CSV table of C-alpha atoms in Angstrom, one decimal:
chain,number,residue,atom,x,y,z
B,339,MET,CA,2.2,9.1,-14.7
B,340,GLY,CA,2.8,9.4,-11.0
B,341,VAL,CA,0.8,8.4,-7.9
B,342,TRP,CA,-1.4,10.5,-5.6
B,343,ILE,CA,-1.1,9.8,-1.9
B,344,GLY,CA,-3.6,11.4,0.5
B,345,SER,CA,-2.8,12.9,3.9
B,346,GLY,CA,-2.0,10.5,6.8
B,347,VAL,CA,-1.5,7.4,4.6
B,348,MET,CA,0.7,4.7,6.0
B,349,ILE,CA,2.6,2.4,3.6
B,350,LEU,CA,4.1,-0.7,5.2
B,351,ASN,CA,7.5,-2.0,4.3
B,352,GLY,CA,7.3,-4.3,1.3
B,353,ALA,CA,4.1,-2.9,-0.2
B,354,LYS,CA,4.7,-1.8,-3.9
B,355,ILE,CA,2.8,1.1,-5.4
B,356,SER,CA,2.4,0.9,-9.1
B,357,LYS,CA,2.0,3.9,-11.5
B,358,GLY,CA,-1.3,5.7,-11.7
B,359,VAL,CA,-2.4,4.7,-8.2
B,360,VAL,CA,-4.5,7.0,-6.0
B,361,ILE,CA,-4.5,6.3,-2.2
B,362,GLY,CA,-7.2,7.9,-0.1
B,363,ALA,CA,-6.4,9.9,3.1
B,364,GLY,CA,-5.8,7.8,6.2
B,365,ALA,CA,-5.4,4.5,4.3
B,366,LEU,CA,-3.1,1.7,5.6
B,367,VAL,CA,-1.4,0.1,2.6
B,368,ASN,CA,-0.1,-3.4,3.5
B,369,LYS,CA,-0.2,-5.1,0.1
B,370,ASP,CA,0.9,-4.2,-3.5
B,371,CYS,CA,-1.3,-1.7,-5.3
B,372,GLN,CA,-2.2,-2.5,-9.0
B,373,THR,CA,-1.7,0.0,-11.8
B,374,ASP,CA,-4.3,2.8,-12.3
B,375,SER,CA,-6.5,1.9,-9.3
B,376,LEU,CA,-8.0,3.7,-6.3
B,377,TYR,CA,-7.4,2.4,-2.8
B,378,VAL,CA,-9.0,3.4,0.5
B,379,GLY,CA,-9.5,2.2,4.0
B,380,VAL,CA,-7.7,0.3,6.8
B,381,PRO,CA,-6.4,-2.0,5.5
B,382,ALA,CA,-6.5,-0.4,2.0
B,383,LYS,CA,-8.7,-2.1,-0.5
B,384,LYS,CA,-9.1,-1.5,-4.2
B,385,VAL,CA,-12.5,0.2,-4.8
B,386,ASN,CA,-12.2,1.3,-8.5
B,387,LYS,CA,-10.1,0.9,-11.6
B,388,LEU,CA,-9.1,4.3,-13.0
B,389,HIS,CA,-8.7,5.3,-16.6
B,390,GLU,CA,-6.7,8.3,-17.9
B,391,LEU,CA,-9.8,10.2,-18.8
B,392,ASP,CA,-11.4,9.8,-15.4
B,393,ILE,CA,-8.7,11.6,-13.5
């Protein structure tokens, strides 16, 4: 399973993106992203845990 990264996303050096992550458009990722989660905002925050059947 890969990751989905929206348009205009900035990922700062040192931030790790785990498998199954979705990052919303325009987000600023400055920390590690947990597996199978949705991140949005500036700075990016986890708003939901995703499951395979939800995608």
